[in-house]
PDB file of C-alpha atoms in Angstrom:
ATOM      1  CA  MET A   1      23.964  -1.692  -6.529  1.00 92.00           C
ATOM      2  CA  ARG A   2      26.185  -4.802  -8.410  1.00 95.00           C
ATOM      3  CA  LEU A   3      24.913  -7.692  -9.551  1.00 96.00           C
ATOM      4  CA  VAL A   4      27.153 -10.267  -9.803  1.00 97.00           C
ATOM      5  CA  ILE A   5      26.332 -14.044 -11.306  1.00 97.00           C
ATOM      6  CA  ALA A   6      28.634 -16.649 -10.575  1.00 97.00           C
ATOM      7  CA  ARG A   7      29.333 -20.753  -9.827  1.00 97.00           C
ATOM      8  CA  CYS A   8      30.178 -20.192  -6.505  1.00 97.00           C
ATOM      9  CA  SER A   9      29.790 -21.606  -3.077  1.00 97.00           C
ATOM     10  CA  VAL A  10      28.998 -20.149   0.066  1.00 96.00           C
ATOM     11  CA  ASP A  11      29.733 -20.514   3.845  1.00 95.00           C
ATOM     12  CA  TYR A  12      28.083 -18.900   7.083  1.00 93.00           C
ATOM     13  CA  ALA A  13      29.699 -18.799  10.477  1.00 89.00           C
ATOM     14  CA  GLY A  14      27.707 -17.052  12.844  1.00 83.00           C
ATOM     15  CA  ARG A  15      24.831 -18.682  15.903  1.00 78.00           C
ATOM     16  CA  LEU A  16      24.606 -21.328  13.344  1.00 80.00           C
ATOM     17  CA  THR A  17      26.855 -23.121  10.315  1.00 87.00           C
ATOM     18  CA  ALA A  18      25.395 -23.418   6.936  1.00 90.00           C
ATOM     19  CA  HIS A  19      26.502 -24.476   3.718  1.00 94.00           C
ATOM     20  CA  LEU A  20      25.625 -23.906  -0.053  1.00 94.00           C
ATOM     21  CA  PRO A  21      27.670 -26.254  -2.592  1.00 96.00           C
ATOM     22  CA  SER A  22      28.627 -25.088  -5.600  1.00 96.00           C
ATOM     23  CA  ALA A  23      26.041 -23.672  -8.292  1.00 96.00           C
ATOM     24  CA  PRO A  24      25.088 -20.748 -10.343  1.00 96.00           C
ATOM     25  CA  ARG A  25      23.970 -17.922  -8.397  1.00 96.00           C
ATOM     26  CA  LEU A  26      23.047 -14.491  -8.343  1.00 97.00           C
ATOM     27  CA  ILE A  27      24.647 -12.147  -5.845  1.00 97.00           C
ATOM     28  CA  LEU A  28      23.223  -8.538  -5.020  1.00 96.00           C
ATOM     29  CA  VAL A  29      25.558  -5.598  -3.333  1.00 95.00           C
ATOM     30  CA  LYS A  30      23.106  -3.122  -2.305  1.00 91.00           C
ATOM     31  CA  ALA A  31      23.978   0.594  -1.753  1.00 87.00           C
ATOM     32  CA  ASP A  32      23.212  -0.036   2.000  1.00 85.00           C
ATOM     33  CA  GLY A  33      25.923  -2.549   2.163  1.00 87.00           C
ATOM     34  CA  SER A  34      23.825  -5.716   2.259  1.00 92.00           C
ATOM     35  CA  VAL A  35      24.854  -8.836   0.828  1.00 95.00           C
ATOM     36  CA  SER A  36      22.093 -11.492  -0.448  1.00 94.00           C
ATOM     37  CA  ILE A  37      22.701 -14.937  -2.358  1.00 96.00           C
ATOM     38  CA  HIS A  38      19.936 -15.854  -4.559  1.00 95.00           C
ATOM     39  CA  ALA A  39      18.998 -18.697  -6.489  1.00 93.00           C
ATOM     40  CA  ASP A  40      16.101 -18.936  -9.810  1.00 90.00           C
ATOM     41  CA  ASP A  41      13.632 -19.743  -7.489  1.00 86.00           C
ATOM     42  CA  ARG A  42      11.924 -18.958  -3.885  1.00 76.00           C
ATOM     43  CA  ALA A  43      10.617 -15.701  -5.642  1.00 75.00           C
ATOM     44  CA  TYR A  44      12.267 -12.747  -3.479  1.00 77.00           C
ATOM     45  CA  LYS A  45      13.841 -14.620  -0.740  1.00 85.00           C
ATOM     46  CA  PRO A  46      17.360 -14.990  -0.867  1.00 90.00           C
ATOM     47  CA  LEU A  47      19.399 -18.373   0.156  1.00 92.00           C
ATOM     48  CA  ASN A  48      21.626 -16.640   2.459  1.00 92.00           C
ATOM     49  CA  TRP A  49      21.903 -13.047   3.009  1.00 90.00           C
ATOM     50  CA  MET A  50      24.144 -10.466   5.459  1.00 91.00           C
ATOM     51  CA  SER A  51      22.149  -7.255   6.952  1.00 87.00           C
ATOM     52  CA  PRO A  52      23.893  -4.161   6.913  1.00 87.00           C
ATOM     53  CA  PRO A  53      25.909  -2.807   8.597  1.00 87.00           C
ATOM     54  CA  CYS A  54      28.778  -4.959   7.253  1.00 91.00           C
ATOM     55  CA  THR A  55      31.665  -4.883   5.231  1.00 93.00           C
ATOM     56  CA  LEU A  56      32.734  -6.822   1.918  1.00 95.00           C
ATOM     57  CA  LYS A  57      36.221  -7.716   1.599  1.00 95.00           C
ATOM     58  CA  GLU A  58      37.441  -8.974  -2.052  1.00 95.00           C
ATOM     59  CA  GLY A  59      40.564 -11.287  -1.380  1.00 93.00           C
ATOM     60  CA  THR A  60      43.986 -10.992  -3.658  1.00 91.00           C
ATOM     61  CA  GLY A  61      46.725 -13.508  -3.870  1.00 90.00           C
ATOM     62  CA  ASP A  62      46.419 -16.757  -2.729  1.00 88.00           C
ATOM     63  CA  GLU A  63      42.604 -15.613  -1.575  1.00 91.00           C
ATOM     64  CA  GLU A  64      41.778 -14.255  -4.928  1.00 92.00           C
ATOM     65  CA  GLY A  65      38.032 -14.965  -5.781  1.00 94.00           C
ATOM     66  CA  VAL A  66      37.257 -15.228  -2.216  1.00 96.00           C
ATOM     67  CA  TRP A  67      34.558 -12.482  -0.481  1.00 96.00           C
ATOM     68  CA  THR A  68      34.317 -12.219   2.923  1.00 96.00           C
ATOM     69  CA  VAL A  69      31.233 -10.652   4.350  1.00 95.00           C
ATOM     70  CA  VAL A  70      31.855  -9.580   8.086  1.00 95.00           C
ATOM     71  CA  ASN A  71      28.539  -7.544  10.392  1.00 91.00           C
ATOM     72  CA  LYS A  72      28.921  -6.120  13.259  1.00 88.00           C
ATOM     73  CA  ALA A  73      28.381  -9.147  14.921  1.00 88.00           C
ATOM     74  CA  GLY A  74      31.641 -11.181  13.698  1.00 91.00           C
ATOM     75  CA  GLU A  75      29.712 -13.383  11.444  1.00 92.00           C
ATOM     76  CA  LYS A  76      31.133 -14.253   8.256  1.00 94.00           C
ATOM     77  CA  LEU A  77      29.520 -14.853   5.080  1.00 95.00           C
ATOM     78  CA  ILE A  78      32.489 -16.363   2.647  1.00 96.00           C
ATOM     79  CA  ILE A  79      31.206 -16.429  -0.744  1.00 97.00           C
ATOM     80  CA  THR A  80      34.106 -18.499  -3.166  1.00 97.00           C
ATOM     81  CA  MET A  81      34.272 -17.679  -6.591  1.00 97.00           C
ATOM     82  CA  GLU A  82      34.500 -20.571  -8.974  1.00 96.00           C
ATOM     83  CA  GLU A  83      33.568 -18.171 -12.417  1.00 96.00           C
ATOM     84  CA  ILE A  84      32.066 -14.948 -12.721  1.00 95.00           C
ATOM     85  CA  LEU A  85      29.466 -14.898 -15.753  1.00 96.00           C
ATOM     86  CA  HIS A  86      28.374 -11.496 -15.006  1.00 96.00           C
ATOM     87  CA  ASP A  87      29.677  -8.418 -13.001  1.00 96.00           C
ATOM     88  CA  SER A  88      28.206  -5.236 -13.566  1.00 96.00           C
ATOM     89  CA  SER A  89      26.954  -1.948 -11.331  1.00 94.00           C
ATOM     90  CA  HIS A  90      24.093   0.183 -11.423  1.00 92.00           C
ATOM     91  CA  GLU A  91      22.912   3.562  -9.563  1.00 88.00           C
ATOM     92  CA  LEU A  92      19.449   3.500  -8.734  1.00 85.00           C
ATOM     93  CA  GLY A  93      19.094   6.476  -6.826  1.00 79.00           C
ATOM     94  CA  VAL A  94      16.489   7.360  -4.288  1.00 73.00           C
ATOM     95  CA  ASP A  95      14.112   5.463  -3.756  1.00 71.00           C
ATOM     96  CA  PRO A  96      10.499   7.014  -3.729  1.00 67.00           C
ATOM     97  CA  GLY A  97       9.059   4.080  -1.382  1.00 63.00           C
ATOM     98  CA  LEU A  98       6.357   1.881  -1.456  1.00 58.00           C
ATOM     99  CA  ILE A  99       3.053   3.457  -2.183  1.00 56.00           C
ATOM    100  CA  LYS A 100       0.695   1.801   0.421  1.00 54.00           C
ATOM    101  CA  ASP A 101      -2.690   0.487  -0.238  1.00 52.00           C
ATOM    102  CA  GLY A 102      -6.207   2.050   1.065  1.00 52.00           C
ATOM    103  CA  VAL A 103      -5.933  -0.389   3.926  1.00 70.00           C
ATOM    104  CA  GLU A 104      -2.515  -0.097   5.071  1.00 79.00           C
ATOM    105  CA  ALA A 105      -2.666   3.729   5.050  1.00 82.00           C
ATOM    106  CA  HIS A 106      -5.862   3.897   6.877  1.00 85.00           C
ATOM    107  CA  LEU A 107      -4.359   1.234   9.438  1.00 87.00           C
ATOM    108  CA  GLN A 108      -1.374   3.980   9.711  1.00 89.00           C
ATOM    109  CA  GLU A 109      -4.076   6.916  10.481  1.00 90.00           C
ATOM    110  CA  LEU A 110      -6.042   4.754  12.668  1.00 90.00           C
ATOM    111  CA  LEU A 111      -3.290   3.186  15.122  1.00 92.00           C
ATOM    112  CA  ALA A 112      -1.319   6.885  14.856  1.00 92.00           C
ATOM    113  CA  ASP A 113      -4.760   8.236  16.372  1.00 91.00           C
ATOM    114  CA  ARG A 114      -5.146   5.598  18.708  1.00 90.00           C
ATOM    115  CA  ILE A 115      -1.650   5.180  19.676  1.00 93.00           C
ATOM    116  CA  GLU A 116      -2.412   3.720  23.201  1.00 90.00           C
ATOM    117  CA  THR A 117      -3.366   0.519  20.992  1.00 90.00           C
ATOM    118  CA  LEU A 118       0.362  -0.485  21.725  1.00 93.00           C
ATOM    119  CA  GLY A 119       0.189   0.077  24.977  1.00 92.00           C
ATOM    120  CA  GLU A 120      -0.233   2.315  28.123  1.00 92.00           C
ATOM    121  CA  GLY A 121       1.517   5.821  28.309  1.00 94.00           C
ATOM    122  CA  TYR A 122       2.527   5.248  24.577  1.00 95.00           C
ATOM    123  CA  THR A 123       2.543   9.119  22.618  1.00 95.00           C
ATOM    124  CA  LEU A 124       2.942  10.133  19.161  1.00 96.00           C
ATOM    125  CA  ILE A 125       6.346  11.632  17.920  1.00 95.00           C
ATOM    126  CA  ARG A 126       4.736  11.495  14.123  1.00 94.00           C
ATOM    127  CA  ARG A 127       4.048   9.884  11.170  1.00 93.00           C
ATOM    128  CA  GLU A 128       5.920   8.901   7.899  1.00 92.00           C
ATOM    129  CA  TYR A 129       9.283   9.926   9.893  1.00 94.00           C
ATOM    130  CA  MET A 130      11.818  10.441   7.093  1.00 92.00           C
ATOM    131  CA  THR A 131      14.995   8.518   7.236  1.00 89.00           C
ATOM    132  CA  ALA A 132      17.652   8.473   4.545  1.00 87.00           C
ATOM    133  CA  ILE A 133      15.658   5.252   2.931  1.00 88.00           C
ATOM    134  CA  GLY A 134      12.323   6.114   3.352  1.00 89.00           C
ATOM    135  CA  PRO A 135       9.737   6.857   5.655  1.00 92.00           C
ATOM    136  CA  VAL A 136       8.794   4.825   9.246  1.00 94.00           C
ATOM    137  CA  ASP A 137       5.550   4.486   9.768  1.00 95.00           C
ATOM    138  CA  ILE A 138       4.990   5.565  13.168  1.00 96.00           C
ATOM    139  CA  LEU A 139       7.326   6.873  15.450  1.00 97.00           C
ATOM    140  CA  CYS A 140       6.300   7.102  19.405  1.00 97.00           C
ATOM    141  CA  ARG A 141       7.562   6.902  22.417  1.00 96.00           C
ATOM    142  CA  ASP A 142       6.228   4.478  25.266  1.00 95.00           C
ATOM    143  CA  GLY A 143       5.349   4.818  28.882  1.00 93.00           C
ATOM    144  CA  GLU A 144       9.041   4.821  29.992  1.00 94.00           C
ATOM    145  CA  GLY A 145       9.802   7.301  27.226  1.00 95.00           C
ATOM    146  CA  GLN A 146      11.736   5.168  24.928  1.00 96.00           C
ATOM    147  CA  THR A 147      11.906   5.709  21.398  1.00 97.00           C
ATOM    148  CA  VAL A 148       9.580   2.964  19.383  1.00 97.00           C
ATOM    149  CA  ALA A 149       9.728   2.674  15.622  1.00 97.00           C
ATOM    150  CA  VAL A 150       6.492   1.149  13.974  1.00 97.00           C
ATOM    151  CA  GLU A 151       6.454  -0.559  10.938  1.00 96.00           C
ATOM    152  CA  ILE A 152       2.620  -1.364   9.603  1.00 93.00           C
ATOM    153  CA  LYS A 153       1.555  -4.240   7.248  1.00 92.00           C
ATOM    154  CA  ARG A 154      -1.439  -5.432   6.270  1.00 89.00           C
ATOM    155  CA  ARG A 155       0.166  -8.735   6.113  1.00 90.00           C
ATOM    156  CA  GLY A 156       3.238  -8.981   8.020  1.00 93.00           C
ATOM    157  CA  GLU A 157       6.074 -10.744   6.289  1.00 94.00           C
ATOM    158  CA  ILE A 158       9.727 -11.469   6.406  1.00 94.00           C
ATOM    159  CA  ASP A 159      10.176  -8.391   3.783  1.00 94.00           C
ATOM    160  CA  GLY A 160       8.346  -6.454   6.466  1.00 94.00           C
ATOM    161  CA  VAL A 161      10.790  -7.362   9.688  1.00 96.00           C
ATOM    162  CA  GLU A 162      13.946  -6.386   7.251  1.00 95.00           C
ATOM    163  CA  GLN A 163      12.834  -2.967   6.740  1.00 94.00           C
ATOM    164  CA  LEU A 164      11.907  -2.410  10.095  1.00 96.00           C
ATOM    165  CA  THR A 165      15.704  -3.105  10.928  1.00 96.00           C
ATOM    166  CA  ARG A 166      16.833  -1.227   8.747  1.00 95.00           C
ATOM    167  CA  TYR A 167      15.264   1.916   9.951  1.00 95.00           C
ATOM    168  CA  LEU A 168      16.073   0.731  13.306  1.00 96.00           C
ATOM    169  CA  GLU A 169      19.818   0.550  12.484  1.00 94.00           C
ATOM    170  CA  LEU A 170      19.935   4.276  11.249  1.00 93.00           C
ATOM    171  CA  LEU A 171      17.562   5.672  13.864  1.00 96.00           C
ATOM    172  CA  ASN A 172      19.591   4.269  16.372  1.00 95.00           C
ATOM    173  CA  ARG A 173      22.943   6.172  15.113  1.00 93.00           C
ATOM    174  CA  ASP A 174      20.702   9.491  15.846  1.00 93.00           C
ATOM    175  CA  PRO A 175      21.820  10.236  19.506  1.00 93.00           C
ATOM    176  CA  HIS A 176      18.508  12.467  20.139  1.00 92.00           C
ATOM    177  CA  LEU A 177      16.405   9.141  19.406  1.00 94.00           C
ATOM    178  CA  ALA A 178      18.273   6.292  20.415  1.00 95.00           C
ATOM    179  CA  PRO A 179      17.716   3.681  21.672  1.00 96.00           C
ATOM    180  CA  VAL A 180      14.961   3.078  19.659  1.00 97.00           C
ATOM    181  CA  ARG A 181      13.370  -0.506  19.856  1.00 97.00           C
ATOM    182  CA  GLY A 182      10.946  -1.696  16.902  1.00 97.00           C
ATOM    183  CA  VAL A 183       7.080  -3.014  16.924  1.00 97.00           C
ATOM    184  CA  PHE A 184       6.053  -4.534  13.748  1.00 97.00           C
ATOM    185  CA  ALA A 185       2.096  -4.312  13.385  1.00 95.00           C
ATOM    186  CA  ALA A 186       0.031  -6.198  10.933  1.00 93.00           C
ATOM    187  CA  GLN A 187      -3.506  -7.706  10.623  1.00 91.00           C
ATOM    188  CA  GLU A 188      -1.560 -10.904  10.045  1.00 92.00           C
ATOM    189  CA  ILE A 189       1.933 -11.958  10.896  1.00 95.00           C
ATOM    190  CA  LYS A 190       3.517 -15.009   9.425  1.00 95.00           C
ATOM    191  CA  PRO A 191       4.564 -17.767  11.559  1.00 95.00           C
ATOM    192  CA  GLN A 192       8.701 -16.850  10.107  1.00 95.00           C
ATOM    193  CA  ALA A 193       8.397 -13.496  10.237  1.00 95.00           C
ATOM    194  CA  ARG A 194       7.216 -13.591  14.023  1.00 95.00           C
ATOM    195  CA  VAL A 195      10.631 -15.637  14.565  1.00 96.00           C
ATOM    196  CA  LEU A 196      12.616 -13.315  12.952  1.00 95.00           C
ATOM    197  CA  ALA A 197      11.290 -10.478  14.480  1.00 96.00           C
ATOM    198  CA  THR A 198      11.848 -11.982  17.785  1.00 95.00           C
ATOM    199  CA  ASP A 199      15.023 -12.920  17.040  1.00 95.00           C
ATOM    200  CA  ARG A 200      16.090  -9.569  16.214  1.00 94.00           C
ATOM    201  CA  GLY A 201      14.202  -7.954  19.564  1.00 96.00           C
ATOM    202  CA  ILE A 202      11.535  -6.511  17.543  1.00 97.00           C
ATOM    203  CA  GLY A 203       7.462  -6.659  19.074  1.00 96.00           C
ATOM    204  CA  CYS A 204       4.964  -8.140  17.148  1.00 96.00           C
ATOM    205  CA  GLN A 205       1.243  -6.440  17.502  1.00 94.00           C
ATOM    206  CA  VAL A 206      -1.649  -7.998  15.583  1.00 94.00           C
ATOM    207  CA  LEU A 207      -3.970  -5.340  14.856  1.00 89.00           C
ATOM    208  CA  ASP A 208      -8.018  -5.513  14.276  1.00 87.00           C
ATOM    209  CA  TYR A 209      -8.671  -3.276  11.104  1.00 79.00           C
ATOM    210  CA  ASP A 210     -12.292  -3.516  12.409  1.00 77.00           C
ATOM    211  CA  ALA A 211     -11.946  -2.761  15.958  1.00 81.00           C
ATOM    212  CA  LEU A 212      -9.545   0.221  15.239  1.00 81.00           C
ATOM    213  CA  ARG A 213     -12.341   1.353  13.111  1.00 76.00           C
ATOM    214  CA  GLY A 214     -15.195   0.743  15.541  1.00 69.00           C
ATOM    215  CA  ILE A 215     -12.742   2.581  18.099  1.00 50.00           C
ATOM    216  CA  GLU A 216     -12.718   5.500  15.746  1.00 43.00           C
ATOM    217  CA  ASP A 217     -16.803   5.505  15.285  1.00 46.00           C
ATOM    218  CA  ASP A 218     -16.858   5.402  18.960  1.00 46.00           C
ATOM    219  CA  LYS A 219     -15.035   8.338  19.602  1.00 45.00           C
ATOM    220  CA  LEU A 220     -17.382  10.129  17.294  1.00 42.00           C
ATOM    221  CA  ARG A 221     -20.551   9.126  19.083  1.00 42.00           C
ATOM    222  CA  LEU A 222     -22.412  11.361  21.387  1.00 40.00           C
ATOM    223  CA  PHE A 223     -24.566   8.859  23.049  1.00 38.00           C
TER     224      PHE A 223
END
């Protein structure tokens, strides 16, 4: 991961345009190719970002100090550096992944056991399907045989949609699985997360934990 603290301005050109005026900011360039710009507030949420796959070109000559990030759709994130205050790179290695709490892990178990909750004809491929950046909670097929990747959260927020987006980008490179679509499943899905998921063609599924547990109980009942 590369960490750059710089006084810079940022322009985004794509489906819409946006401008961040000159100010000191933190720029993160991750090993997966993503680039995000952060201020000293907003917790973990960036001011602007470009998700992978994308390319970063650092300008030279007359363009020195100008970073241009372009994604596969041709959208551009242009960062104009005025003063670099810090620039360092760090090897983080392979992350072991998030250890889910009991409720989230149980949701995954219940949904895998009752995969038809997602729709008629769904069949399970496997839980915790491993990718190069971590395990997909559930990999399954819908009634038409298309591969579906499911990310499960107790509370569905934007970071969960981003996580599923990264998984989908990797899974769709596998000719044995592609095309792969995504489903973001949670007990509660925040409006912003739902908007982002819809924009990226990801389906949303609200899970009723008590109802799933009730289904499980009924399954074990003889009378």
